[in-house]
Coordinates of C-alpha atoms in Angstrom, one line a residue:
X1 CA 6.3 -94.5 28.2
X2 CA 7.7 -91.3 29.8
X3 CA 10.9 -92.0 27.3
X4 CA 9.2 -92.0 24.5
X5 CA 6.8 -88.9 25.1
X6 CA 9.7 -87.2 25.9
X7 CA 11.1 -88.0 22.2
X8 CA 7.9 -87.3 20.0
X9 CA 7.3 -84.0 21.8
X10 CA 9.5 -81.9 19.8
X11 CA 8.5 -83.1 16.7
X12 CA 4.8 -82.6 17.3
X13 CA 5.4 -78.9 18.7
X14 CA 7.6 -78.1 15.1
X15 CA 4.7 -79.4 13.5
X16 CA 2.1 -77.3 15.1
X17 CA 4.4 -74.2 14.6
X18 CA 4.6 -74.8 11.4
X19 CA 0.9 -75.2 10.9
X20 CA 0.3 -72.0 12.8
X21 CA 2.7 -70.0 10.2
X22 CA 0.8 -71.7 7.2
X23 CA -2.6 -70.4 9.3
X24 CA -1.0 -66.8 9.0
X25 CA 0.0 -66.7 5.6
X26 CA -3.2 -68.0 4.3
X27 CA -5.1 -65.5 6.6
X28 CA -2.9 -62.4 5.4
X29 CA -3.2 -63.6 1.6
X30 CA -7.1 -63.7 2.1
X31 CA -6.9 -60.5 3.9
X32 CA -5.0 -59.1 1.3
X33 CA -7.2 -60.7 -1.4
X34 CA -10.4 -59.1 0.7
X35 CA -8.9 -55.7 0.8
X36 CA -7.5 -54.0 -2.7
X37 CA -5.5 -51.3 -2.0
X38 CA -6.9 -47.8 -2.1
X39 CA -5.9 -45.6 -5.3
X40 CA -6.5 -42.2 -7.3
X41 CA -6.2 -42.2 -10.9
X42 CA -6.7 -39.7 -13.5
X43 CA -7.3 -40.3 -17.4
X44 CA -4.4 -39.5 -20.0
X45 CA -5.5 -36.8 -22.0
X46 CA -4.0 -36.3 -25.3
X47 CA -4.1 -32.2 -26.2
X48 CA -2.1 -29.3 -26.8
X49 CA 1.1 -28.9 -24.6
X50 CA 0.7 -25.5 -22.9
X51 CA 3.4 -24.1 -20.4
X52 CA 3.8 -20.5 -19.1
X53 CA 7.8 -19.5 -19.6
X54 CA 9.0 -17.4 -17.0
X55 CA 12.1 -15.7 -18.5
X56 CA 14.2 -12.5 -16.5
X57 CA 16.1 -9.3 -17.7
X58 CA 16.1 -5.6 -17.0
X59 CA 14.1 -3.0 -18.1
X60 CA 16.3 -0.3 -20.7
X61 CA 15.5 3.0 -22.5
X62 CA 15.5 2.7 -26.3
X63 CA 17.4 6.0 -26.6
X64 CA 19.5 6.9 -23.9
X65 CA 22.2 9.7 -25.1
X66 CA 24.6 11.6 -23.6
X67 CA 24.2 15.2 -25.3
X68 CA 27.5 16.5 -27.1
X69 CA 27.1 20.1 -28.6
X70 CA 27.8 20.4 -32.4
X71 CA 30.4 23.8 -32.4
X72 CA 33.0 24.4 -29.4
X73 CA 32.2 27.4 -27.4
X74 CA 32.0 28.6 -23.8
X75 CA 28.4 27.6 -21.7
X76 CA 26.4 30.6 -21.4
X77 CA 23.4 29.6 -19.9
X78 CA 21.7 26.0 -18.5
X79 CA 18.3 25.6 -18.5
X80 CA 17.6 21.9 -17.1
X81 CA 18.5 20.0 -14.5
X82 CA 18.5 16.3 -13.2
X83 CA 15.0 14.6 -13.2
X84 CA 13.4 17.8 -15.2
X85 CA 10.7 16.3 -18.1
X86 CA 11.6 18.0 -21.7
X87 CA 9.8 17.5 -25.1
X88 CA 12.0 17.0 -28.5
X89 CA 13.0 20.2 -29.8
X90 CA 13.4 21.9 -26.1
X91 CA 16.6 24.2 -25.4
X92 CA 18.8 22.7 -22.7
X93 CA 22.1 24.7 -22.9
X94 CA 23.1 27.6 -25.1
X95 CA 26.5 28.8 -26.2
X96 CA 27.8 32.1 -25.6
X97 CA 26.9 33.4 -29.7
X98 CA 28.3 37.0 -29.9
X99 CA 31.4 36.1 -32.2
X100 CA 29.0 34.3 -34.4
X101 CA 26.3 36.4 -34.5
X102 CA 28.8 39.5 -35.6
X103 CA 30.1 36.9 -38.1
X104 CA 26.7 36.5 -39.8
X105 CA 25.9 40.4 -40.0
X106 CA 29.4 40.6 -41.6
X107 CA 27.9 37.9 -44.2
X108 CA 24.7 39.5 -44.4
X109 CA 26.0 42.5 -45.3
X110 CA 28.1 41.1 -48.3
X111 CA 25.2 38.9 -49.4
X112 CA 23.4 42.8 -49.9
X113 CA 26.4 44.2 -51.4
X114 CA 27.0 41.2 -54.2
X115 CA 22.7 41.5 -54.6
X116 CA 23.4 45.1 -55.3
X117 CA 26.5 44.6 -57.9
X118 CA 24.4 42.3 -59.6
X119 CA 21.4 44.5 -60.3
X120 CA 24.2 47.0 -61.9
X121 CA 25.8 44.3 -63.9
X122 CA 22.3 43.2 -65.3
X123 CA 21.7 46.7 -66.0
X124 CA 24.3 47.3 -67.9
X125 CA 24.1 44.2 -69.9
X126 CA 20.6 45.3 -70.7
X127 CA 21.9 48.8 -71.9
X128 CA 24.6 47.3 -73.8
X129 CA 22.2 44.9 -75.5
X130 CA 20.1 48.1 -76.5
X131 CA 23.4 49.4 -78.2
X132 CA 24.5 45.9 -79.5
X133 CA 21.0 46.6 -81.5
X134 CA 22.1 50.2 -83.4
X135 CA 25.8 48.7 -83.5
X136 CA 26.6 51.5 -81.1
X137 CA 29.2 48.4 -79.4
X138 CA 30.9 45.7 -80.3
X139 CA 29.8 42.1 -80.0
X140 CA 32.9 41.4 -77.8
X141 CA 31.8 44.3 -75.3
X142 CA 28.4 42.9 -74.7
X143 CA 29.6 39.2 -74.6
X144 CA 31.6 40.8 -71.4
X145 CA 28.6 42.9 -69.9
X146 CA 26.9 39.8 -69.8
X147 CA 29.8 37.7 -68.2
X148 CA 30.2 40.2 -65.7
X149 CA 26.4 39.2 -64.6
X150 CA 27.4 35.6 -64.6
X151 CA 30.1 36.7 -62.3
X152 CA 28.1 38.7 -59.9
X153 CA 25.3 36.1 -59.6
X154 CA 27.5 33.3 -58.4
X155 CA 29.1 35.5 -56.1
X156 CA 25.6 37.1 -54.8
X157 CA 24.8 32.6 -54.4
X158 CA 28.2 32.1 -52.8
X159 CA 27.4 34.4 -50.4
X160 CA 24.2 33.5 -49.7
X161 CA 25.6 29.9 -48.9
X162 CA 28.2 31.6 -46.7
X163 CA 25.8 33.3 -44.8
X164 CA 23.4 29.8 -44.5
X165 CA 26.3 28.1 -43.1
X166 CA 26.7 30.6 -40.5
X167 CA 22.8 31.0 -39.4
X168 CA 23.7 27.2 -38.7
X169 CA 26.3 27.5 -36.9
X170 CA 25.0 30.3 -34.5
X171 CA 21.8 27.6 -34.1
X172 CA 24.0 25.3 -33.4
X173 CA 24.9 27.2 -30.1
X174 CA 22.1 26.1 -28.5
X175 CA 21.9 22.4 -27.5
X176 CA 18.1 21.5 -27.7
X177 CA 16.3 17.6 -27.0
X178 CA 16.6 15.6 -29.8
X179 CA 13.8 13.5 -28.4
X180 CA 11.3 13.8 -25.4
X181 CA 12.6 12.3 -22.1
X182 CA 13.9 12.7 -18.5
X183 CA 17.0 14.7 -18.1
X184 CA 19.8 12.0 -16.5
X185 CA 22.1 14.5 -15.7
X186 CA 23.9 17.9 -15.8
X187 CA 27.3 17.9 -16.9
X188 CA 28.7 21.2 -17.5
X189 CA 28.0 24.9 -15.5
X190 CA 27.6 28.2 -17.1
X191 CA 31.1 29.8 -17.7
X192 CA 32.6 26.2 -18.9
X193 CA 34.0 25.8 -21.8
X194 CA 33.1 22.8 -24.4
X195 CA 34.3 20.9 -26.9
X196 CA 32.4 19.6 -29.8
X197 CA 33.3 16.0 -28.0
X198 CA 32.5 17.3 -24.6
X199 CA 28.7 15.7 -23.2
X200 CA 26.6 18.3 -21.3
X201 CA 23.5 16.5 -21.0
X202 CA 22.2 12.7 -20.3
X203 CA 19.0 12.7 -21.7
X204 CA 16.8 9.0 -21.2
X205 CA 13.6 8.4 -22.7
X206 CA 11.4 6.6 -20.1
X207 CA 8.0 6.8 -22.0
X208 CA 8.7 3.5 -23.6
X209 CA 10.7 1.5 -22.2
X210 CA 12.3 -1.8 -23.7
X211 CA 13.2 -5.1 -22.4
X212 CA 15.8 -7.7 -24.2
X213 CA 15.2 -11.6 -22.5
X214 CA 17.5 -14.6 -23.6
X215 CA 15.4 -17.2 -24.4
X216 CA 16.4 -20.8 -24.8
X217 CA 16.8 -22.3 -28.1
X218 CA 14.4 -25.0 -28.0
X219 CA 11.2 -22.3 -28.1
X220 CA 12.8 -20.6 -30.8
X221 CA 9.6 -22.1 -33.4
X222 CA 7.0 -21.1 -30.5
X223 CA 8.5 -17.4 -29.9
X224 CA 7.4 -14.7 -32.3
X225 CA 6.7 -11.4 -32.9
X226 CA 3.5 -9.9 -31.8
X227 CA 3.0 -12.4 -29.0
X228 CA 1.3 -11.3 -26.3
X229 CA 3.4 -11.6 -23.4
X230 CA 3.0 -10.4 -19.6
X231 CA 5.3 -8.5 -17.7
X232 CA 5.5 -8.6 -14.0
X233 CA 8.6 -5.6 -12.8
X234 CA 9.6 -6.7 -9.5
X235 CA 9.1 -2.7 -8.1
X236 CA 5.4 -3.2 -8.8
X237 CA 5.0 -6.0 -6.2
X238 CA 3.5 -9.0 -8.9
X239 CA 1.1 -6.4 -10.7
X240 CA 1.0 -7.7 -14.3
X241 CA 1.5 -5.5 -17.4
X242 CA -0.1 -6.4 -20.7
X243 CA 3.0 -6.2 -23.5
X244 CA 3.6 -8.4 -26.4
X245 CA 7.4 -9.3 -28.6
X246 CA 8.5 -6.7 -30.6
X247 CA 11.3 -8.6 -32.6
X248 CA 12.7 -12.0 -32.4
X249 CA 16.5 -11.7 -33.6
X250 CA 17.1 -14.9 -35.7
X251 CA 20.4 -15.1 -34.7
X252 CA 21.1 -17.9 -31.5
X253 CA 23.9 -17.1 -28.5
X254 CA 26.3 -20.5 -29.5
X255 CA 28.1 -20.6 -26.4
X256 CA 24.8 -19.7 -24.4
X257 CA 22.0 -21.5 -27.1
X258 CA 19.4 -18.8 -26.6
X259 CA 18.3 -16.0 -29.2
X260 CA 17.1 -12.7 -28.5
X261 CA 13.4 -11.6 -27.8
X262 CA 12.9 -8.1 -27.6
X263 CA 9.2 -6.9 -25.7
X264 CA 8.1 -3.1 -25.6
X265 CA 6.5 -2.0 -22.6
X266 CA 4.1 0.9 -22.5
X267 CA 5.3 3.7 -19.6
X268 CA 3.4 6.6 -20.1
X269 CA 2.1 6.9 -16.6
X270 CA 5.5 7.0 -15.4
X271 CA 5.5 4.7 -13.1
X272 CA 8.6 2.4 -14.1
X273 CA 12.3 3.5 -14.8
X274 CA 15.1 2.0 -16.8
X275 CA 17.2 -0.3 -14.9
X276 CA 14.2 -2.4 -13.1
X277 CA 14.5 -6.0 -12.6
X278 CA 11.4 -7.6 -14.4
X279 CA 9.8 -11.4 -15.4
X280 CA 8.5 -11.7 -18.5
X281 CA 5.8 -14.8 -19.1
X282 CA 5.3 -16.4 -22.3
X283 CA 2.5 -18.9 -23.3
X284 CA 3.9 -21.6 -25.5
X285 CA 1.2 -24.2 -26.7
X286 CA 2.7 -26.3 -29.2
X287 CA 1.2 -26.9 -32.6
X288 CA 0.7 -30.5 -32.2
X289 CA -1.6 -32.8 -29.7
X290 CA 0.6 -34.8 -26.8
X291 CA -0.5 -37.2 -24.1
X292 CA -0.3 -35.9 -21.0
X293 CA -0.5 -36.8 -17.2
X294 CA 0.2 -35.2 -14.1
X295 CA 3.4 -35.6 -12.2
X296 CA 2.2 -37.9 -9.1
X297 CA 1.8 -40.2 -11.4
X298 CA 5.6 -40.9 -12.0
X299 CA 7.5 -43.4 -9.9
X300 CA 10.8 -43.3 -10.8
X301 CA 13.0 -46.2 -10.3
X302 CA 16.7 -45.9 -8.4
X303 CA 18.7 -48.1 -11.0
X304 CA 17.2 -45.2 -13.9
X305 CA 14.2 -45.7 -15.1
X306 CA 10.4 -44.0 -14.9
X307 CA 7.3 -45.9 -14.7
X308 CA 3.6 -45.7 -14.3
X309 CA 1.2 -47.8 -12.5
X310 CA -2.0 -47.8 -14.3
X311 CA -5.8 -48.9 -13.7
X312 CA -6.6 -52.5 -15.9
X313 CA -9.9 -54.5 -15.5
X314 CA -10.2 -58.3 -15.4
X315 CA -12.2 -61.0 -14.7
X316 CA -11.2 -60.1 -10.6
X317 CA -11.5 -57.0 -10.7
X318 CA -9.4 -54.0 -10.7
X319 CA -5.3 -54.4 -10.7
X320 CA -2.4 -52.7 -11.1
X321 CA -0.3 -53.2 -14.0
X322 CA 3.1 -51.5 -14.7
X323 CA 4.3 -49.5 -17.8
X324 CA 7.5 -48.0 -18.5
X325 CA 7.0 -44.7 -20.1
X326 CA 9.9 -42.2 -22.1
X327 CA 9.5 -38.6 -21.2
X328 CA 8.9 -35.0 -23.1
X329 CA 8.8 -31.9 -21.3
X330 CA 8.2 -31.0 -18.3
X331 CA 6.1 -28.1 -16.7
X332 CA 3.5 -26.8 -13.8
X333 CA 2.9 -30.6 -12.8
X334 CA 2.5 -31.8 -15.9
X335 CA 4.7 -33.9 -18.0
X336 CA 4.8 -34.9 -21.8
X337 CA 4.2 -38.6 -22.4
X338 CA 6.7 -39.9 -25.7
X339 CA 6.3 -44.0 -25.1
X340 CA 4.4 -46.1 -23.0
X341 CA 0.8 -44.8 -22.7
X342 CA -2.2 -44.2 -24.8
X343 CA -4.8 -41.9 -24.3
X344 CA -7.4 -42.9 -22.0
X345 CA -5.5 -45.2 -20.0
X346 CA -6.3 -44.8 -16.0
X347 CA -2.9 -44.3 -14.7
X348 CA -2.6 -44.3 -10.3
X349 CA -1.8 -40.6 -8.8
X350 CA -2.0 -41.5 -5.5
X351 CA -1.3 -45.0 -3.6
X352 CA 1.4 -46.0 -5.8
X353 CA 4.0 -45.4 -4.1
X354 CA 4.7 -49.3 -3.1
X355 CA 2.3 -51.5 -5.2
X356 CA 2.9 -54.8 -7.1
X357 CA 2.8 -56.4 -10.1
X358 CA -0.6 -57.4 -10.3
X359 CA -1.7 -56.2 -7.4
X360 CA -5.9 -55.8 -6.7
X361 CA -6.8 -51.9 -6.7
X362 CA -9.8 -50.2 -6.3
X363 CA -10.7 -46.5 -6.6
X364 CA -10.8 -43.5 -4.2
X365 CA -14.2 -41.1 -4.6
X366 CA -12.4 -38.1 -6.6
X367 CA -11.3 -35.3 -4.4
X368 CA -13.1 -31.7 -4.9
X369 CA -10.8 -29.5 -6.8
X370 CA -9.8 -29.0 -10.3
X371 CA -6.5 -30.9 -10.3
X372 CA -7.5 -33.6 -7.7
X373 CA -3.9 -34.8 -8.5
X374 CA -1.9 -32.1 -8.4
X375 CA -0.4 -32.0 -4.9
X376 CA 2.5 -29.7 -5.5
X377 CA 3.7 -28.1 -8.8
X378 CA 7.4 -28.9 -8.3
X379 CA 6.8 -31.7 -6.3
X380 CA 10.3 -34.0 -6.9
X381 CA 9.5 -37.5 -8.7
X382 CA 9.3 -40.4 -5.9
X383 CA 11.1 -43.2 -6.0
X384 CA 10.2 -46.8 -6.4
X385 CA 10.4 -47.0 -2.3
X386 CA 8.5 -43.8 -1.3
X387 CA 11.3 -41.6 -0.7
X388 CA 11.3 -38.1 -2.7
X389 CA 14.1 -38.2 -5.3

């Protein structure tokens, strides 16, 4: 009887193990059946797509010029400096004039002496006409009294011209602002002389100052002119300026695949300078309704792939069912929806990060907040086994 106990007693424990791992499995599926996983979920919404579009250049001067003066001559007198304000019109340098000036009395003096040679002429043409009348002179005499006023008038008008061009060129000895602006620089001391291709003068106008940004291809159709924009110079420490595009250049980079946006900023209290590192922001909302859902609620999949888990009701309840989805854009934890949803659909934002087909759900009270599932906005998409991709 001993034998034979000894023989059945290994059987009869492997059966009770057994047993006991049947006991455990049942217990854990009824746990699991008791207890449906915790979840978040959000609605899809189906509306306008709205991004803000950071873009980044530099802050220029429309006119920036370097002064050049129009007639060579040697630099009599500066009146500017570096950093001093001028208005349009304003003398900066002037030319030593004396040559010129003696040239134009020497002008001016012909122009009186050809005015006075004419009133003789037309005198005597007048007398010789009063002659003409009694037949006191021939025809061919009074045809030449009155070609000799023809002569004396163009020359009185070609001397008139002579002495115009030579009021110019003695203005042109002074260099004056051809716009109002900061003076950049002083090139040139009194006692130097100039060329006509010599600069003297950097002149920059800083009261309106102009930014050029590179903007990607694919918001060429949501770019245009007279779009308010906002401008945030990195000197002012994230204070926003108010601007809006000035031109959009319909011509694209092809090497680059951008186009050209140009935005006016307003400068008047001075308080910016050409050469400033500065962000632009542009709204885009796009013409046409998308569906859209936040980021958290992507699971992406390490073979390729993104899916959604989303909310379904049965006749047990709540469960989680899985959709493959194709995706649009992408911005401030939000993401464009091409395939695979519809709006309304309840899809999981949080506790999906290892469910099952199938699987029972129910749902979390919402959090307080007005994007309970927003955690981060450039939180990276998870993968299908919880790490972050």
């Amino acid at each position: 009887m001993l034998g034979a106990g000894n023989v059945c007693g290994p059987k009869a424990a492997f059966s009770t193990g057994r047993a006991a791992v049947w006991l455990v499995m049942l217990f854990v599926g009824s746990t699991a059946l008791a207890a449906p996983t915790m979840v978040e979920t959000v609605d899809v919404e189906q509306q306008r797509w709205r991004q803000t579009l950071p873009l980044y250049g530099t802050l220029t001067s429309p006119r920036d010029a370097e002064l050049t003066p129009r007639v060579a001559g040697l630099v009599e007198r500066v009146d500017v400096d570096a950093g001093d304000r001028v208005d349009a019109g304003e003398t900066l340098i002037t030319l030593d004039r004396s040559l010129a000036r003696l040239t134009l009395n020497t002008l001016e003096a012909s122009v009186a002496e050809a005015r006075a040679q004419l009133a003789e002429a037309e005198r005597l043409a007048s007398e010789a006409e009063r002659l003409a009348a009694r037949s006191a002179i021939s025809q061919t005499e009074l045809a030449s009294r009155r070609s000799e006023v023809d002569v004396q008038a163009a020359a009185l008008d070609r001397l008139r011209a002579e002495a115009a061009r030579q009021r110019e060129v003695l203005d042109r000895h002074e260099i004056v602002a051809p716009f109002a602006g900061t003076v950049r620089e002083r090139l040139v001391e009194p006692g130097e002389y100039v060329a006509e291709s010599t600069p003297v003068v950097g002149l920059v106008a800083t009261e309106r100052l102009r930014m050029d940004v590179a903007a990607p291809q694919q918001y060429f159709s949501a770019i245009e002119a007279g779009m308010p924009v906002r401008i945030q110079p990195e000197a002012l420490h994230g204070e926003t300026l108010e601007a809006k595009v000035d031109v959009k250049v319909a011509a694209s980079d092809a090497l680059a695949r951008t186009f050209l946006a140009r935005i006016f900023v307003d400068n008047a209290a001075g308080r910016l300078t050409p050469g400033m590192s500065a962000k632009v922001l542009f709204e885009i909302t796009s013409p046409e309704e998308v569906l859209v859902i936040p980021r958290d609620a992507l699971v992406r999949e390490p073979r390729g792939g993104t899916r959604v888990w989303i909310v379904e009701s049965g006749d047990e309840g709540l469960r989680a069912v899985e959709r493959q989805v194709s995706l649009g854009r992408s911005a401030d934890n939000r993401v464009e929806v091409l395939s695979g949803l519809s709006a309304g659909d309840r899809v999981i934002v949080r506790g999906n990060e290892s469910l099952s087909r199938g699987q029972r759900v129910r749902l979390a009270e919402p959090r307080a907040g007005p994007d309970r599932a927003a955690t981060a906005a450039d939180r990276s998409l998870r993968l299908s086994d919880g790490t972050s991709g």
